[in-house]
PDB file of C-alpha atoms in Angstrom:
ATOM      1  CA  MET Y   1     -15.050  -3.739   6.079  1.00 42.00           C
ATOM      2  CA  SER Y   2     -17.078  -6.990   6.618  1.00 44.00           C
ATOM      3  CA  LEU Y   3     -16.259  -8.326  10.050  1.00 41.00           C
ATOM      4  CA  LEU Y   4     -17.269 -11.805   9.876  1.00 44.00           C
ATOM      5  CA  ALA Y   5     -15.553 -13.959   7.057  1.00 51.00           C
ATOM      6  CA  ALA Y   6     -17.377 -15.108   3.897  1.00 51.00           C
ATOM      7  CA  ASP Y   7     -18.174 -18.816   3.422  1.00 53.00           C
ATOM      8  CA  TYR Y   8     -16.068 -18.565   0.248  1.00 59.00           C
ATOM      9  CA  GLU Y   9     -16.179 -21.757  -0.878  1.00 68.00           C
ATOM     10  CA  LYS Y  10     -17.844 -25.114   0.198  1.00 71.00           C
ATOM     11  CA  THR Y  11     -16.137 -28.346  -0.491  1.00 75.00           C
ATOM     12  CA  ASP Y  12     -16.745 -32.067   0.902  1.00 82.00           C
ATOM     13  CA  MET Y  13     -14.644 -32.076   3.617  1.00 88.00           C
ATOM     14  CA  GLY Y  14     -15.959 -28.178   4.943  1.00 88.00           C
ATOM     15  CA  THR Y  15     -15.959 -24.577   4.245  1.00 85.00           C
ATOM     16  CA  ILE Y  16     -13.159 -22.854   3.492  1.00 82.00           C
ATOM     17  CA  GLN Y  17     -13.250 -19.240   4.988  1.00 84.00           C
ATOM     18  CA  ILE Y  18     -10.647 -15.854   3.837  1.00 87.00           C
ATOM     19  CA  ALA Y  19     -10.757 -13.615   6.544  1.00 90.00           C
ATOM     20  CA  PRO Y  20     -11.150  -9.472   5.503  1.00 92.00           C
ATOM     21  CA  GLU Y  21      -7.708  -9.228   7.111  1.00 92.00           C
ATOM     22  CA  VAL Y  22      -5.917 -11.711   4.854  1.00 93.00           C
ATOM     23  CA  ILE Y  23      -7.078  -9.675   2.000  1.00 94.00           C
ATOM     24  CA  GLU Y  24      -5.981  -6.683   3.550  1.00 94.00           C
ATOM     25  CA  ILE Y  25      -2.248  -8.024   3.747  1.00 94.00           C
ATOM     26  CA  ILE Y  26      -2.413  -8.891  -0.072  1.00 95.00           C
ATOM     27  CA  ALA Y  27      -3.457  -5.661  -0.832  1.00 96.00           C
ATOM     28  CA  GLY Y  28      -0.775  -3.915   1.457  1.00 94.00           C
ATOM     29  CA  MET Y  29       1.528  -5.898  -0.008  1.00 94.00           C
ATOM     30  CA  ALA Y  30       0.970  -5.665  -3.392  1.00 96.00           C
ATOM     31  CA  THR Y  31       0.432  -1.983  -3.083  1.00 95.00           C
ATOM     32  CA  ILE Y  32       4.209  -1.339  -2.007  1.00 93.00           C
ATOM     33  CA  GLU Y  33       5.636  -3.483  -4.431  1.00 95.00           C
ATOM     34  CA  VAL Y  34       4.429  -0.697  -7.073  1.00 96.00           C
ATOM     35  CA  PRO Y  35       7.405   1.816  -8.328  1.00 96.00           C
ATOM     36  CA  GLY Y  36       6.624   5.485  -7.185  1.00 95.00           C
ATOM     37  CA  VAL Y  37       4.626   4.086  -3.781  1.00 94.00           C
ATOM     38  CA  ALA Y  38       6.884   5.591  -0.909  1.00 92.00           C
ATOM     39  CA  GLY Y  39       4.255   4.086   1.484  1.00 89.00           C
ATOM     40  CA  MET Y  40       0.823   3.654   2.922  1.00 90.00           C
ATOM     41  CA  SER Y  41      -1.684   6.427   4.497  1.00 85.00           C
ATOM     42  CA  GLY Y  42      -3.030   6.026   7.606  1.00 73.00           C
ATOM     43  CA  GLY Y  43      -6.448   5.987   6.288  1.00 49.00           C
ATOM     44  CA  PHE Y  44      -8.728   8.462   5.238  1.00 43.00           C
ATOM     45  CA  ALA Y  45      -9.612  10.723   8.118  1.00 44.00           C
ATOM     46  CA  GLY Y  46      -5.940  11.677   7.955  1.00 42.00           C
ATOM     47  CA  GLY Y  47      -3.022  10.718   9.989  1.00 46.00           C
ATOM     48  CA  ILE Y  48       0.706  10.378   9.273  1.00 45.00           C
ATOM     49  CA  ALA Y  49       1.925   7.895   6.691  1.00 45.00           C
ATOM     50  CA  GLU Y  50       3.708   4.998   7.917  1.00 47.00           C
ATOM     51  CA  LEU Y  51       6.626   4.447   5.238  1.00 49.00           C
ATOM     52  CA  LEU Y  52       7.376   1.431   3.765  1.00 46.00           C
ATOM     53  CA  GLY Y  53       8.166  -1.303   6.372  1.00 44.00           C
ATOM     54  CA  ARG Y  54       6.367  -4.322   7.688  1.00 45.00           C
ATOM     55  CA  LYS Y  55       5.130  -3.555  10.944  1.00 57.00           C
ATOM     56  CA  ASN Y  56       1.137  -3.061   9.481  1.00 70.00           C
ATOM     57  CA  LEU Y  57       0.847  -4.237   5.956  1.00 71.00           C
ATOM     58  CA  SER Y  58      -3.065  -3.785   5.956  1.00 78.00           C
ATOM     59  CA  LYS Y  59      -2.671  -0.118   6.999  1.00 84.00           C
ATOM     60  CA  GLY Y  60      -4.257   2.183   4.613  1.00 88.00           C
ATOM     61  CA  VAL Y  61      -6.303  -0.646   3.063  1.00 93.00           C
ATOM     62  CA  LYS Y  62     -10.104  -0.874   3.665  1.00 94.00           C
ATOM     63  CA  VAL Y  63     -11.634  -4.225   2.104  1.00 95.00           C
ATOM     64  CA  GLU Y  64     -15.139  -5.273   1.434  1.00 94.00           C
ATOM     65  CA  VAL Y  65     -15.639  -8.532   0.616  1.00 91.00           C
ATOM     66  CA  GLY Y  66     -19.118 -10.799  -0.492  1.00 87.00           C
ATOM     67  CA  GLN Y  67     -19.146 -14.172  -1.669  1.00 83.00           C
ATOM     68  CA  ARG Y  68     -17.421 -13.807  -4.314  1.00 88.00           C
ATOM     69  CA  GLU Y  69     -16.053 -10.689  -4.885  1.00 93.00           C
ATOM     70  CA  ALA Y  70     -14.049  -7.876  -3.177  1.00 94.00           C
ATOM     71  CA  ALA Y  71     -13.633  -4.112  -3.335  1.00 96.00           C
ATOM     72  CA  ILE Y  72     -10.283  -2.881  -2.303  1.00 96.00           C
ATOM     73  CA  ASP Y  73      -9.875   1.019  -0.986  1.00 96.00           C
ATOM     74  CA  VAL Y  74      -6.011   1.591  -0.700  1.00 96.00           C
ATOM     75  CA  SER Y  75      -4.544   5.056   0.706  1.00 94.00           C
ATOM     76  CA  VAL Y  76      -0.869   5.760  -0.507  1.00 94.00           C
ATOM     77  CA  VAL Y  77       1.850   8.257  -0.209  1.00 94.00           C
ATOM     78  CA  ILE Y  78       3.476   8.948  -3.580  1.00 95.00           C
ATOM     79  CA  GLU Y  79       7.487   9.716  -4.141  1.00 95.00           C
ATOM     80  CA  PHE Y  80       8.199  13.067  -5.735  1.00 95.00           C
ATOM     81  CA  GLY Y  81       8.823  12.767  -9.692  1.00 94.00           C
ATOM     82  CA  THR Y  82       6.608   9.855 -10.515  1.00 95.00           C
ATOM     83  CA  ARG Y  83       3.516  10.173 -12.844  1.00 96.00           C
ATOM     84  CA  ILE Y  84       0.706   9.692 -10.490  1.00 96.00           C
ATOM     85  CA  PRO Y  85      -1.944   8.453 -12.720  1.00 96.00           C
ATOM     86  CA  GLU Y  86       0.927   5.447 -13.799  1.00 97.00           C
ATOM     87  CA  VAL Y  87       1.753   4.083 -10.527  1.00 97.00           C
ATOM     88  CA  ALA Y  88      -2.307   5.097  -9.343  1.00 97.00           C
ATOM     89  CA  SER Y  89      -3.018   2.430 -12.345  1.00 98.00           C
ATOM     90  CA  GLY Y  90       0.024   0.154 -11.427  1.00 97.00           C
ATOM     91  CA  VAL Y  91      -1.492  -0.315  -7.835  1.00 97.00           C
ATOM     92  CA  GLN Y  92      -4.389  -0.864  -8.986  1.00 98.00           C
ATOM     93  CA  GLN Y  93      -2.950  -3.957 -11.344  1.00 98.00           C
ATOM     94  CA  ASN Y  94      -0.998  -5.174  -8.710  1.00 98.00           C
ATOM     95  CA  VAL Y  95      -3.628  -5.131  -6.173  1.00 97.00           C
ATOM     96  CA  LYS Y  96      -6.210  -6.594  -8.320  1.00 97.00           C
ATOM     97  CA  HIS Y  97      -3.627  -9.826  -9.847  1.00 98.00           C
ATOM     98  CA  ALA Y  98      -2.268 -10.006  -6.218  1.00 97.00           C
ATOM     99  CA  ILE Y  99      -5.892 -10.941  -4.781  1.00 97.00           C
ATOM    100  CA  GLU Y 100      -7.589 -12.741  -7.612  1.00 96.00           C
ATOM    101  CA  SER Y 101      -4.327 -15.225  -7.939  1.00 97.00           C
ATOM    102  CA  MET Y 102      -4.041 -15.952  -4.495  1.00 95.00           C
ATOM    103  CA  THR Y 103      -7.766 -16.103  -3.069  1.00 93.00           C
ATOM    104  CA  GLY Y 104      -9.472 -16.823  -6.417  1.00 92.00           C
ATOM    105  CA  LEU Y 105     -12.357 -13.595  -6.031  1.00 93.00           C
ATOM    106  CA  SER Y 106     -13.161 -11.540  -8.026  1.00 95.00           C
ATOM    107  CA  VAL Y 107     -12.247  -8.128  -7.492  1.00 97.00           C
ATOM    108  CA  ILE Y 108     -14.650  -5.896  -8.827  1.00 97.00           C
ATOM    109  CA  GLN Y 109     -13.036  -2.627  -8.051  1.00 97.00           C
ATOM    110  CA  VAL Y 110      -9.302  -1.251  -6.542  1.00 97.00           C
ATOM    111  CA  ASN Y 111     -10.119   2.612  -5.456  1.00 97.00           C
ATOM    112  CA  VAL Y 112      -6.529   4.366  -4.902  1.00 97.00           C
ATOM    113  CA  HIS Y 113      -6.141   7.277  -2.440  1.00 95.00           C
ATOM    114  CA  ILE Y 114      -3.056   9.700  -3.163  1.00 95.00           C
ATOM    115  CA  HIS Y 115      -2.759  11.439   0.233  1.00 92.00           C
ATOM    116  CA  ASP Y 116       0.453  12.253   0.340  1.00 92.00           C
ATOM    117  CA  VAL Y 117       3.916  12.923  -1.533  1.00 94.00           C
ATOM    118  CA  ILE Y 118       7.158  12.424  -0.281  1.00 91.00           C
ATOM    119  CA  PHE Y 119      10.489  13.927  -1.539  1.00 88.00           C
ATOM    120  CA  LYS Y 120      13.234  11.094  -1.203  1.00 74.00           C
ATOM    121  CA  GLY Y 121      16.962  12.559  -1.039  1.00 64.00           C
ATOM    122  CA  ALA Y 122      15.042  15.652   0.269  1.00 52.00           C
ATOM    123  CA  GLU Y 123      16.923  15.538   3.600  1.00 49.00           C
ATOM    124  CA  LYS Y 124      19.604  17.896   3.796  1.00 43.00           C
ATOM    125  CA  PRO Y 125      22.976  16.214   4.277  1.00 44.00           C
ATOM    126  CA  ALA Y 126      24.438  17.370   8.039  1.00 47.00           C
ATOM    127  CA  GLU Y 127      26.901  19.999   7.485  1.00 48.00           C
ATOM    128  CA  GLU Y 128      30.252  19.954   8.276  1.00 48.00           C
ATOM    129  CA  PRO Y 129      31.792  22.463  11.216  1.00 50.00           C
ATOM    130  CA  GLU Y 130      33.578  25.034   9.204  1.00 53.00           C
ATOM    131  CA  VAL Y 131      37.296  24.530  10.517  1.00 53.00           C
ATOM    132  CA  PRO Y 132      39.399  27.799  10.524  1.00 56.00           C
ATOM    133  CA  SER Y 133      41.819  27.900   7.344  1.00 55.00           C
ATOM    134  CA  GLN Y 134      45.466  28.700   8.036  1.00 58.00           C
ATOM    135  CA  ARG Y 135      47.790  30.807   6.591  1.00 57.00           C
ATOM    136  CA  VAL Y 136      50.806  30.264   5.217  1.00 59.00           C
ATOM    137  CA  LYS Y 137      53.244  33.309   6.096  1.00 56.00           C
TER     138      LYS Y 137
END
């Protein structure tokens, strides 16, 4: 990840710089919009998945930004029952489109890392306590 913002564009009025953190947030939001993505993963070294939420929109996103290009890595958790190649392709397309349309940067690659699968609705409902049946005599 670049630590310094690249000089993106020089105009008559000055220089426009886009911080890498901005691109990470755009990529994170574009990722969680894709159906089948349950959330973002904490990173490549491991970590507990943080499910959909707005706490840290750049969690699980790594960005390398050049003068006119960007390469993105996203780590995601997928919902069980979805087709992983279709979800990953959707993430790639959505992230590429969002970054290119919002920043004007050319996205050269979007690498999708699947870190986990989550079972939606797999929580066991709370069992009701048994009530002794009454016998009619």
